[in-house]
Coordinates of C-alpha atoms in Angstrom, one line a residue:
Chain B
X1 CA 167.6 109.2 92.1
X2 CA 164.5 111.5 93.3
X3 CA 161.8 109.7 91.0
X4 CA 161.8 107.0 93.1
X5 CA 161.2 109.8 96.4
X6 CA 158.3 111.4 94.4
X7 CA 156.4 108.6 93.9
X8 CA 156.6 107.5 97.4
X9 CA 155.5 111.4 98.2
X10 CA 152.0 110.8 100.0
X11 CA 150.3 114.3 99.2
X12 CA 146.6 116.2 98.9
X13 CA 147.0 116.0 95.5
X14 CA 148.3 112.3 94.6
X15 CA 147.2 110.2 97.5
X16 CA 149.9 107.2 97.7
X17 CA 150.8 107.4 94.1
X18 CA 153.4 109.9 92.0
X19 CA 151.1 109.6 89.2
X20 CA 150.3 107.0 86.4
X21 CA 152.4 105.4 83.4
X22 CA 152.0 106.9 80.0
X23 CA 152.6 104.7 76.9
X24 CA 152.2 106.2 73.3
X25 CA 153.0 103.1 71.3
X26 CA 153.4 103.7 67.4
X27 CA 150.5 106.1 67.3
X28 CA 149.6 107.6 63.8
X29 CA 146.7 110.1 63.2
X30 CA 144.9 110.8 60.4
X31 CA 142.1 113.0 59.5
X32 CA 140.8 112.1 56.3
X33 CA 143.7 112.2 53.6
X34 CA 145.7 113.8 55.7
X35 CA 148.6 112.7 58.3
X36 CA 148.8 114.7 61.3
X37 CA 151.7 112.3 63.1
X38 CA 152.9 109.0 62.3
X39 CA 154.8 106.3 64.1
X40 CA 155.0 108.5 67.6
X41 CA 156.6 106.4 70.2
X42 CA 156.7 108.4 73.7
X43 CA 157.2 106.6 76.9
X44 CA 156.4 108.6 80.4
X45 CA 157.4 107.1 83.3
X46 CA 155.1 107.9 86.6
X47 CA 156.1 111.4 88.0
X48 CA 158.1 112.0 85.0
X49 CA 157.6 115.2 83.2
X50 CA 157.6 114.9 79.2
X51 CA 157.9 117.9 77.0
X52 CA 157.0 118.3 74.0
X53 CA 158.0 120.9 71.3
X54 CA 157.8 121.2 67.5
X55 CA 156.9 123.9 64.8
X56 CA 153.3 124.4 64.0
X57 CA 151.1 121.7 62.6
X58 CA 153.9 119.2 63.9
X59 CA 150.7 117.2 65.4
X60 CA 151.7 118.0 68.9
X61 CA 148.5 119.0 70.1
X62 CA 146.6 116.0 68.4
X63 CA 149.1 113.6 70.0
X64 CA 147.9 115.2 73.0
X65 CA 144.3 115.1 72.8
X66 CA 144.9 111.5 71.7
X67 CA 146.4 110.7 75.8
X68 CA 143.4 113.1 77.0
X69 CA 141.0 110.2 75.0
X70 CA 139.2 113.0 72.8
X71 CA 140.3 111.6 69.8
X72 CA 141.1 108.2 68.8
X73 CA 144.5 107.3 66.9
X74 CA 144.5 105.6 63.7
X75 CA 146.9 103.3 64.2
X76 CA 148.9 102.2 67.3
X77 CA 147.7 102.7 70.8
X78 CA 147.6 105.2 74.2
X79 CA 147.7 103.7 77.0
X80 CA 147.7 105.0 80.9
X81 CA 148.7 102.1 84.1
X82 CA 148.5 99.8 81.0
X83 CA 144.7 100.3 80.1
X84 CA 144.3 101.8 76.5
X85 CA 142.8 105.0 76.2
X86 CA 139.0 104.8 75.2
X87 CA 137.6 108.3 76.4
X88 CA 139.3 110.3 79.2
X89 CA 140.4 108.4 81.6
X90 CA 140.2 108.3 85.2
X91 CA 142.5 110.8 87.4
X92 CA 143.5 112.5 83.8
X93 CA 143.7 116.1 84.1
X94 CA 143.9 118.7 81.3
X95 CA 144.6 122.4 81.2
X96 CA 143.4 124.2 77.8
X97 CA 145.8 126.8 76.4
X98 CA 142.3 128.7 75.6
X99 CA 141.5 128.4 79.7
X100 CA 138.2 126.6 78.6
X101 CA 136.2 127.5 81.1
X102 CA 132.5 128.0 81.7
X103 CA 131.5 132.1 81.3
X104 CA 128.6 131.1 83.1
X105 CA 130.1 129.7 86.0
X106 CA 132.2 131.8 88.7
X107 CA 135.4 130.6 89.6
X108 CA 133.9 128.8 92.5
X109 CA 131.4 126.9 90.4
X110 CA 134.7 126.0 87.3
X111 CA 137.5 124.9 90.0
X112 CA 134.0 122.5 91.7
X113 CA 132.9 121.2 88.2
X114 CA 135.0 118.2 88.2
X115 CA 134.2 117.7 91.6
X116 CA 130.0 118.2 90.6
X117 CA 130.1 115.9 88.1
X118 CA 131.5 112.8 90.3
X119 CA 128.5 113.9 92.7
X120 CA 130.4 114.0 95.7
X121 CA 129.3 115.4 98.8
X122 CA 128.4 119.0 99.0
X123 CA 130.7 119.9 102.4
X124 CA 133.2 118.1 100.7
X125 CA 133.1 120.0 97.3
X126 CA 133.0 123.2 99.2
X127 CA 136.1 121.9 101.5
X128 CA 138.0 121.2 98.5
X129 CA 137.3 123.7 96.0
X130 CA 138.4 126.4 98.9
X131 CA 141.8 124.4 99.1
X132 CA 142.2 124.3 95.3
X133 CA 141.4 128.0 95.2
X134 CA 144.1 128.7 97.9
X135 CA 146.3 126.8 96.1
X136 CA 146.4 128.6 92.9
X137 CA 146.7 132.2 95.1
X138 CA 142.9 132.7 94.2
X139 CA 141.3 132.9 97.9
X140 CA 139.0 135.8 97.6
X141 CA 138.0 135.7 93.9
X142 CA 135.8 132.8 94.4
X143 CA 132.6 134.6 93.4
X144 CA 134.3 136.3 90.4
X145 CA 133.2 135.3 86.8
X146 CA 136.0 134.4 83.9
X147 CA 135.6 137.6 81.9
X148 CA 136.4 139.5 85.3
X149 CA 139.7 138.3 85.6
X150 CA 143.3 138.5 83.8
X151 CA 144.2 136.0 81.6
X152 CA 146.7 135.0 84.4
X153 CA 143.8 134.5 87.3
X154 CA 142.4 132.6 84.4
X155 CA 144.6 129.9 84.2
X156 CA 145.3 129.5 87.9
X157 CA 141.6 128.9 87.9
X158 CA 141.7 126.7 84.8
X159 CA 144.6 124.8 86.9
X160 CA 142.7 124.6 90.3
X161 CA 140.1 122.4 88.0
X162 CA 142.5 120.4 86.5
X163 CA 143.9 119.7 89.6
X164 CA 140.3 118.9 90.9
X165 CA 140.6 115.4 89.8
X166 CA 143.4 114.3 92.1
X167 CA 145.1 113.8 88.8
X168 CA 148.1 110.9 88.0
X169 CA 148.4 112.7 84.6
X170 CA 148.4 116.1 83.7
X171 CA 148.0 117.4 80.3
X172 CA 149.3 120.6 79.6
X173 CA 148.3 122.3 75.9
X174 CA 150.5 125.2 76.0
X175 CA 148.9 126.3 79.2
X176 CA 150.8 130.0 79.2
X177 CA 150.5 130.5 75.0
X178 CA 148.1 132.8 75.6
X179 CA 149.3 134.7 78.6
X180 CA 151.6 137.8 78.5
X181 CA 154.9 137.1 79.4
X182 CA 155.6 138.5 82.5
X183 CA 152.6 136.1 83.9
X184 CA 153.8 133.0 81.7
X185 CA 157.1 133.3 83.6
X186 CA 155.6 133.3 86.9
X187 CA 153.4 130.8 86.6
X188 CA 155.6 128.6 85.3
X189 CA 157.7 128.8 88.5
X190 CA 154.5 128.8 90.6
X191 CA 153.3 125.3 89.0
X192 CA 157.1 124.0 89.3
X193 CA 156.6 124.6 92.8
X194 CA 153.6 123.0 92.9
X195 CA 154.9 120.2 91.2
X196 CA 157.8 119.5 93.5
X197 CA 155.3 119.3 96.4
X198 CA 152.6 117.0 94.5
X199 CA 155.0 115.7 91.5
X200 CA 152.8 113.7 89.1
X201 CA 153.4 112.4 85.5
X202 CA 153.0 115.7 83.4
X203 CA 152.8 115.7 79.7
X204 CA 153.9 119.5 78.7
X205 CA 153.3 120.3 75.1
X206 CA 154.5 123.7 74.7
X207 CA 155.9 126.1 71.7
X208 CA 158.2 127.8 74.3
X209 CA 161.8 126.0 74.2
X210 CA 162.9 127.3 77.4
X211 CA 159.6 126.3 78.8
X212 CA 160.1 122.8 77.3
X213 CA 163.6 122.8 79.0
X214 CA 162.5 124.2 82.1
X215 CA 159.8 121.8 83.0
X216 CA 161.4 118.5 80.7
X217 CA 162.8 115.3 82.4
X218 CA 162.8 114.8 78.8
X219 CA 162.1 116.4 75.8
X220 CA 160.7 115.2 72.5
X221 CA 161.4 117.2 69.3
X222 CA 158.8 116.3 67.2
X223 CA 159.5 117.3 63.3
X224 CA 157.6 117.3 59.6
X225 CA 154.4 116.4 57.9
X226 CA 153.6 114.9 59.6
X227 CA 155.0 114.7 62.4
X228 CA 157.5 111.8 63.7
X229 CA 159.9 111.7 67.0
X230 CA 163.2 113.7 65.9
X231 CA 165.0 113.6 68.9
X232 CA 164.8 112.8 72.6
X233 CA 166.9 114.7 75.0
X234 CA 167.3 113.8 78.7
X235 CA 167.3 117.1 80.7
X236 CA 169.6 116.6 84.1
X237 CA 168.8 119.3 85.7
X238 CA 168.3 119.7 89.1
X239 CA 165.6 119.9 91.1
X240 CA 163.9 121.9 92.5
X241 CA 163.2 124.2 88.8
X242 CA 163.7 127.4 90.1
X243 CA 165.0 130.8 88.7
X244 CA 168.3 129.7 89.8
X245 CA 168.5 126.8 86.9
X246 CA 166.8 128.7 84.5
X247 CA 169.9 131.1 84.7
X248 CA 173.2 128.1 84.8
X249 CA 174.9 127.6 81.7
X250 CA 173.6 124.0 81.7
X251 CA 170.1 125.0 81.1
X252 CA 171.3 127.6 78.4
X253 CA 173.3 124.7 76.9
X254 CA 170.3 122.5 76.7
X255 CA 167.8 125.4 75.6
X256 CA 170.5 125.9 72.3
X257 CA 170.8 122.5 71.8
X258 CA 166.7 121.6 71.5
X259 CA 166.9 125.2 69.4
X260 CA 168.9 124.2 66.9
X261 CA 167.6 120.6 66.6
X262 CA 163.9 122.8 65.9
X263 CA 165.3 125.1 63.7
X264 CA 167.6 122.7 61.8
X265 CA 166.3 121.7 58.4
X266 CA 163.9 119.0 58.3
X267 CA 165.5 115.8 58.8
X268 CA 162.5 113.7 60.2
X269 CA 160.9 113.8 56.4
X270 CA 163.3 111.6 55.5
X271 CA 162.8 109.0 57.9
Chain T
X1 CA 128.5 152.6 76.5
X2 CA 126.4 151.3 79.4
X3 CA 127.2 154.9 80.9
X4 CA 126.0 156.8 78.2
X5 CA 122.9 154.4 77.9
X6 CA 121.9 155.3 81.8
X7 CA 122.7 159.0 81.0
X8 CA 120.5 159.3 78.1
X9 CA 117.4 157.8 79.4
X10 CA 115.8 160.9 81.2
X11 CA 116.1 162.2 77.8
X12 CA 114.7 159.5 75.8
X13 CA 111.8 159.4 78.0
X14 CA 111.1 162.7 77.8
X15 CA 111.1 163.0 73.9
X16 CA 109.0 160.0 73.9
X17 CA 106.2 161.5 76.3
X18 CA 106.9 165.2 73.8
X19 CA 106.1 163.0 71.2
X20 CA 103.2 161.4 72.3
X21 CA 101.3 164.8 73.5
X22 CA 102.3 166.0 70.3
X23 CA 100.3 163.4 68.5
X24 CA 97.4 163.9 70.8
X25 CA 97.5 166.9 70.2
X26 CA 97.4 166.6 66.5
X27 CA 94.8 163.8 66.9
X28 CA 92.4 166.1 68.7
X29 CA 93.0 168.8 66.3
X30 CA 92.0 166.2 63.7
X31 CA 88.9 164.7 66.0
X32 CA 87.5 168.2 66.1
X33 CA 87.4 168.4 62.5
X34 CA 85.9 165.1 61.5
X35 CA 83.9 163.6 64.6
X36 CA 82.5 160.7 62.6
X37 CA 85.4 159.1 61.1
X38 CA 88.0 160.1 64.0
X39 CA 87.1 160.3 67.6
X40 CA 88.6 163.2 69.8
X41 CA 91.2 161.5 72.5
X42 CA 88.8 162.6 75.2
X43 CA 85.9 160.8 73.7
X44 CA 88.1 157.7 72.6
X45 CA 88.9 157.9 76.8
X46 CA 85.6 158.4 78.2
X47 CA 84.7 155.1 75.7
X48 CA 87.5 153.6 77.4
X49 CA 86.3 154.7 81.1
X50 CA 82.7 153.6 80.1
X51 CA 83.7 150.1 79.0
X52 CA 85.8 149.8 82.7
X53 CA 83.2 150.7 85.0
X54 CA 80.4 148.1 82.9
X55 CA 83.5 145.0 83.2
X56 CA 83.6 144.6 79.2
X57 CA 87.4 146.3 79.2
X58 CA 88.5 143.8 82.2
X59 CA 87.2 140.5 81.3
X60 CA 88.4 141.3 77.5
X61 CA 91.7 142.2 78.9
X62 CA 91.6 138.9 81.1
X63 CA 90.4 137.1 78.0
X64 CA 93.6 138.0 75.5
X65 CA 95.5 138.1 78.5
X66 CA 95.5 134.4 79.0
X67 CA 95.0 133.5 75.5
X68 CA 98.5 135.2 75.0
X69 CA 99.9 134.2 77.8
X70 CA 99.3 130.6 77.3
X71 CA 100.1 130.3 73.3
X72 CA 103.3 131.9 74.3
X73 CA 104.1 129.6 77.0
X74 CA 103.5 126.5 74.7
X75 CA 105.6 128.2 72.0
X76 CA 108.5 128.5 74.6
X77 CA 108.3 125.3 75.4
X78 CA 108.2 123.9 72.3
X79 CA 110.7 126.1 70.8
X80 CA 113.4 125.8 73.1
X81 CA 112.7 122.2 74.0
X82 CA 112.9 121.4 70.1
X83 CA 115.5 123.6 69.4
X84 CA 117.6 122.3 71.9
X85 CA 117.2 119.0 71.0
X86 CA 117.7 120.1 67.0
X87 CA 120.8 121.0 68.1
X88 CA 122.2 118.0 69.3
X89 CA 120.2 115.4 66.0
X90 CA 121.7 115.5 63.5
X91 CA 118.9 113.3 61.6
X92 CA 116.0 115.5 63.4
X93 CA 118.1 118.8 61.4
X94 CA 118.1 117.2 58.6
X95 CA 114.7 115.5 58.4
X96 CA 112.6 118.4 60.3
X97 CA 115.3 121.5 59.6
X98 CA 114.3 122.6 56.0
X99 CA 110.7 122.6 57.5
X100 CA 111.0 125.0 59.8
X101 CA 112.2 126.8 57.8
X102 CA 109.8 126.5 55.5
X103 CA 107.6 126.8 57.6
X104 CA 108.0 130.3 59.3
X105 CA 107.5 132.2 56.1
X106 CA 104.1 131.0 55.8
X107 CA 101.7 134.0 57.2
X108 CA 100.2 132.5 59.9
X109 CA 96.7 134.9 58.5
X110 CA 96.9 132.5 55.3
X111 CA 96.4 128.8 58.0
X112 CA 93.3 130.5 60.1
X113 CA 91.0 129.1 57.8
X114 CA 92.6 125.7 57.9
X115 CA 93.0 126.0 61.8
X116 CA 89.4 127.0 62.0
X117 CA 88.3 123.4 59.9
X118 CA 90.3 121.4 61.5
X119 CA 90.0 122.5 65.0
X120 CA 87.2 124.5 65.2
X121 CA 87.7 128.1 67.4
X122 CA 87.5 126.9 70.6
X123 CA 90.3 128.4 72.9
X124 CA 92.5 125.4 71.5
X125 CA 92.2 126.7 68.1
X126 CA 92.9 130.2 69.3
X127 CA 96.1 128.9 71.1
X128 CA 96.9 127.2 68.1
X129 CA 97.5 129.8 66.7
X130 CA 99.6 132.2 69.0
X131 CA 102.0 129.7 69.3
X132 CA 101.9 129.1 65.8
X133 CA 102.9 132.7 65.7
X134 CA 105.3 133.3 68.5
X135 CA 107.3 129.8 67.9
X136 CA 109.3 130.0 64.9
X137 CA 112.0 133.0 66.1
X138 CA 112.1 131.0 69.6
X139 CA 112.8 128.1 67.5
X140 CA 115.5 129.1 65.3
X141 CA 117.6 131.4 67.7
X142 CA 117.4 128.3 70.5
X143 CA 119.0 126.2 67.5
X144 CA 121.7 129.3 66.6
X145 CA 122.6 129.5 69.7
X146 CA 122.8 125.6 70.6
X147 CA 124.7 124.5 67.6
X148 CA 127.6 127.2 68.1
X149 CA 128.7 126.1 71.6
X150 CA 132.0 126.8 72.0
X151 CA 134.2 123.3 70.7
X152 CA 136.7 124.2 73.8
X153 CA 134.0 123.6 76.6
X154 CA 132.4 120.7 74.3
X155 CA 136.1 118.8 74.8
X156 CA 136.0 120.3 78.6
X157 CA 132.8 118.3 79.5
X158 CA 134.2 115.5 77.3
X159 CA 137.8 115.7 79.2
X160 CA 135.8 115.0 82.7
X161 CA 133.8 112.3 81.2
X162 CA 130.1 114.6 81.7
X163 CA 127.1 112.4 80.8
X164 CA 124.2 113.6 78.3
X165 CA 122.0 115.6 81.2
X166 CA 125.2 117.0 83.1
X167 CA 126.5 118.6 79.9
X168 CA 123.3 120.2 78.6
X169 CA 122.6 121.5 82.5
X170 CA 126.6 122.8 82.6
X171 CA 126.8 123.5 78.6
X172 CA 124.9 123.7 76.5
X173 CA 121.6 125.0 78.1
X174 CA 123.5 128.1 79.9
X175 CA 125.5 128.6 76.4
X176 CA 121.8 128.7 74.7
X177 CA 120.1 130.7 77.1
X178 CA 120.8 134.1 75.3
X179 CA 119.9 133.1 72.5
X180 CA 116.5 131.2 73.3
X181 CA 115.8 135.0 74.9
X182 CA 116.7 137.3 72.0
X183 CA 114.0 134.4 70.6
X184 CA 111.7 134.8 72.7
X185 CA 111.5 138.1 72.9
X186 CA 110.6 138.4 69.3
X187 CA 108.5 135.4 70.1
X188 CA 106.4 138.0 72.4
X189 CA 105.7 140.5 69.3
X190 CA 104.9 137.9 67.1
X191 CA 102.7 136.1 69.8
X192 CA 100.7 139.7 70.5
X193 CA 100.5 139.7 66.5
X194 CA 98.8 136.4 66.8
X195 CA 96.2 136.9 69.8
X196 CA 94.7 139.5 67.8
X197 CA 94.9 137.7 64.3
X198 CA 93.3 134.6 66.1
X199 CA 90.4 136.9 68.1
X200 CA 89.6 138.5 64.8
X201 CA 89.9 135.3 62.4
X202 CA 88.7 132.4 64.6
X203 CA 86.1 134.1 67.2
X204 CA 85.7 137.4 68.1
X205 CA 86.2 137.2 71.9
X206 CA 88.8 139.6 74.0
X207 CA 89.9 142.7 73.3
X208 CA 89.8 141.1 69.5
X209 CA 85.9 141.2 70.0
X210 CA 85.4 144.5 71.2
X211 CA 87.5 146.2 68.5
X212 CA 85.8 144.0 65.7
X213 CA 82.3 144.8 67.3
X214 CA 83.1 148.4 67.7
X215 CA 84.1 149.0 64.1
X216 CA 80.8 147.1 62.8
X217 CA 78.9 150.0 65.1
X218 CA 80.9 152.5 63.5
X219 CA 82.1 153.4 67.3
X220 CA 85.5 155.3 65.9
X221 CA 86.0 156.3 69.7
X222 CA 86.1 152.6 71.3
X223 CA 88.3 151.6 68.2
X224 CA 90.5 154.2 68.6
X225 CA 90.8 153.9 72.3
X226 CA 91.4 150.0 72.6
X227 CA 93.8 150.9 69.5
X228 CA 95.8 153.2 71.8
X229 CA 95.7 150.8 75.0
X230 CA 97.1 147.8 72.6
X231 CA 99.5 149.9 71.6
X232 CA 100.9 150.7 74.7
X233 CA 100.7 147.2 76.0
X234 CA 102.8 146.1 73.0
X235 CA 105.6 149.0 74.3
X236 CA 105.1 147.6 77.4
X237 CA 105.8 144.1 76.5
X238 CA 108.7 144.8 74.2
X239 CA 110.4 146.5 77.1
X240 CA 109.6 143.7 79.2
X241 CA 111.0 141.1 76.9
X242 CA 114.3 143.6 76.5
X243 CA 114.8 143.5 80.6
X244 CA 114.7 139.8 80.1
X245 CA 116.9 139.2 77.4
X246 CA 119.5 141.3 79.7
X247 CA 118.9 139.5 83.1
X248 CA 119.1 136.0 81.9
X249 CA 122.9 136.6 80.8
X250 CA 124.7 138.1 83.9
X251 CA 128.3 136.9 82.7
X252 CA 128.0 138.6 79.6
X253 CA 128.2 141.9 81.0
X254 CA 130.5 144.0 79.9
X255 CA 132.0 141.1 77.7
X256 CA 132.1 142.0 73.9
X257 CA 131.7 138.1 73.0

């Protein structure tokens, strides 16, 4: 069906490639005495988007930071285009659910950091932090520092450097968590659009369970302590993700069914 | 707040300058009284005028001047470098920490004597000691600073694979930067402290000299004079190092964090 179009989709974004493979084979992580996931096993196929959900201290977020190379699992192994995760790898992007970025640096100078450190050309930093900027709806707010901005602006500009990289992979730690709702909801649609015109392999962990539908090829309902893989749904819904399919009776089916499979008492302890 | 801070100025000027004719006033009062012990304000400024138009007062000036100027530079240097690099050892913290710590208690009044033996009080000696002085708030507040950088922009230069120089140019040096000045700008009181402490203790050259000369003559009016122009070159240099602290953080404004 239309994976096999989006990876041939030659865009600004992903030259020649729909994004990279992610492997998560049998990871556990522990910190100390304690287990924060154990036995995950989450494949992402290129230009596939993975969410995952799970309560609190379900060890989504460390699962995540283990792909993104900042820490290093215990057992098992992460692995992107086959080569195992030792430090970020290349054409990995990330986007903080804190923003994370510089205070001291405008929204030019964040969105070009990426850019800065791979000590490109000058002209061509400028050319392409202006395009990123556009992208995100951020043209005239170049000069602007962080604390300046809504939390909203924020994150575009916290995605406009993400998207710096040319990413294959991007990591999403509940990227709208700390946003109102009313901006949460649209950019969620904004970055759906965005990812129907450059679609790349996306891991999406989230605490939203419509969001988790919304954005999911698949989702993985991650459960206990720690946490293990409870349950893996396919979402079939079609593309593109607009506000259309968030309001059929397929996606409200879906959205129930991961609901329930959170809420339900803990089954993964067992296992 | 920053309103009400511009609004208020006229005013706080104003009670400062009420404050300081009343004191001159008192002074002169008291000077009138007692012309032996306490010099009028008008004699204490003709003193002044006298020790200007024969060079003493300008090439004293230019004498502390520099010794200040240059024991503060070392100490910035050496505090922030060190500090900085404190921040990211963790062997240098724990081997050299505890020292510093130790160390900045120690009155810096008690060492002249040591300083003196073991370097003599050439202007080395004297420099010795202002940076001596000025380097331990520069040092600690650099280290304060550097040590809390935020773990969210440590992960953000780790995520795009910064090396060791891009991160402290991108991180941790702007992160510190407020710090380092609230630092330094005590680092400028104390190093003031220690000019004079090192042109009374070591040799009496500078501004130092005069006042140390003047009081063996019994001159109240020269003492009392250069006692008022230090004085108002410490104001001077406190609001100095305040403007500073301010302009060196321009993202900060109007941010609470």
């Amino acid at each position: 069906m239309s994976l096999h179009d989006r990876r041939k989709a030659t865009t600004l974004t992903s030259p020649g490639r729909g994004g990279a493979a992610v492997a998560i084979d049998d990871v556990t992580m522990r910190f100390g005495d304690r287990v924060a996931a154990s036995g995950i096993r989450v494949d992402v196929a290129p230009g596939e988007i993975v969410s995952v959900v799970g309560p609190s201290g379900c060890g989504k977020t460390t699962l995540l930071r283990a792909v993104a190379g900042l820490l290093t699992p215990s057992e098992g192994s992460v692995k992107v285009d086959g080569e195992v995760v030792d430090g970020t790898p290349e054409g990995v992007g990330m986007v903080f659910q804190h923003f994370g970025l510089f205070p001291w640096k405008t929204v030019e100078a964040n969105v070009a950091y990426p850019l800065r450190l791979r000590g490109l050309p000058k002209e061509e930093i400028a050319a392409r932090t202006r395009e990123l900027i556009g992208m995100v709806g951020l043209s005239g707010f170049e000069k602007s520092y962080p604390h300046q901005l809504s939390g909203g602006m924020q994150q575009r500009t916290g995605l406009a450097r993400a998207l710096a990289v040319r990413p294959r992979v991007l990591l999403m730690d509940e990227p709208f968590g700390a946003l109102d709702a009313q901006t949460a909801e649209v950019l969620r649609f904004e970055l759906l659009r965005m990812w129907e015109e450059h679609p790349i392999t996306m891991l999406f962990v989230t605490h939203s369970i419509d969001e988790a539908v919304l954005f999911g090829d698949r989702v993985v309902v991650l459960k206990g302590r720690p946490g293990r893989v409870h349950e893996v749904i396919d979402v079939a819904l079609p593309h593109p993700r607009d506000r259309a399919v968030a309001r059929s009776e397929e996606f409200a089916a879906l959205r129930e069914r991961v609901w329930s499979l959170v809420m339900s008492p803990d089954a993964g302890q067992a296992g | 707040m920053k309103r009400s801070g511009s609004d208020s100025r006229p005013r706080a000027v104003a009670v400062a300058l009420a404050g300081l004719l009343l004191g001159l006033i008192a002074w002169q009062f008291a000077g009138q009284r007692d012309p032996v012990l306490l010099a009028t304000p008008v004699r204490s400024f003709e003193a002044l005028a006298a020790m200007v138009s024969d060079g003493t007062l300008p090439a004293a000036l230019l004498d502390t001047g520099l010794l200040f100027l240059v024991g503060l530079a070392a100490a910035i240097v050496g505090g922030v470098g060190y500090g900085l690099v404190l921040s990211r050892s963790k062997v240098l913290r724990g081997s050299t920490g505890w020292l510093v710590f130790a160390f900045q208690s120690v009155p810096i009044v008690a060492l002249a004597p040591l300083i003196l033996a073991a370097f003599g009080f050439g202007f080395g000696a004297k420099t010795l000691v202002v940076f001596l002085s000025a380097v331990f708030p520069i040092l600690i507040n650099t280290v304060e600073g550097a040590r809390h950088a935020p773990k969210t922009l440590l992960e953000v230069a780790r995520v795009h694979r910064s090396g060791e120089w891009p991160l402290w140019r991108d991180v941790l040096i702007p992160h510190t930067l407020p710090y380092a000045m609230s630092g330094i700008r005590q680092g400028i009181a104390m190093a003031f402290v220690g000019t004079f402490i090192a042109e009374f203790f070591l040799q009496a050259t500078g501004i130092g000299g005069l006042l140390l000369s003047a009081s063996a003559r019994f001159d109240s009016a020269t003492v009392l004079g250069l006692t008022v122009l230090v004085s108002v070159i410490a104001a001077l240099l406190m609001g100095l190092g305040r403007r500073l602290e301010k302009a060196f953080a321009p993202w900060r404004e109007g941010s609470t964090e």
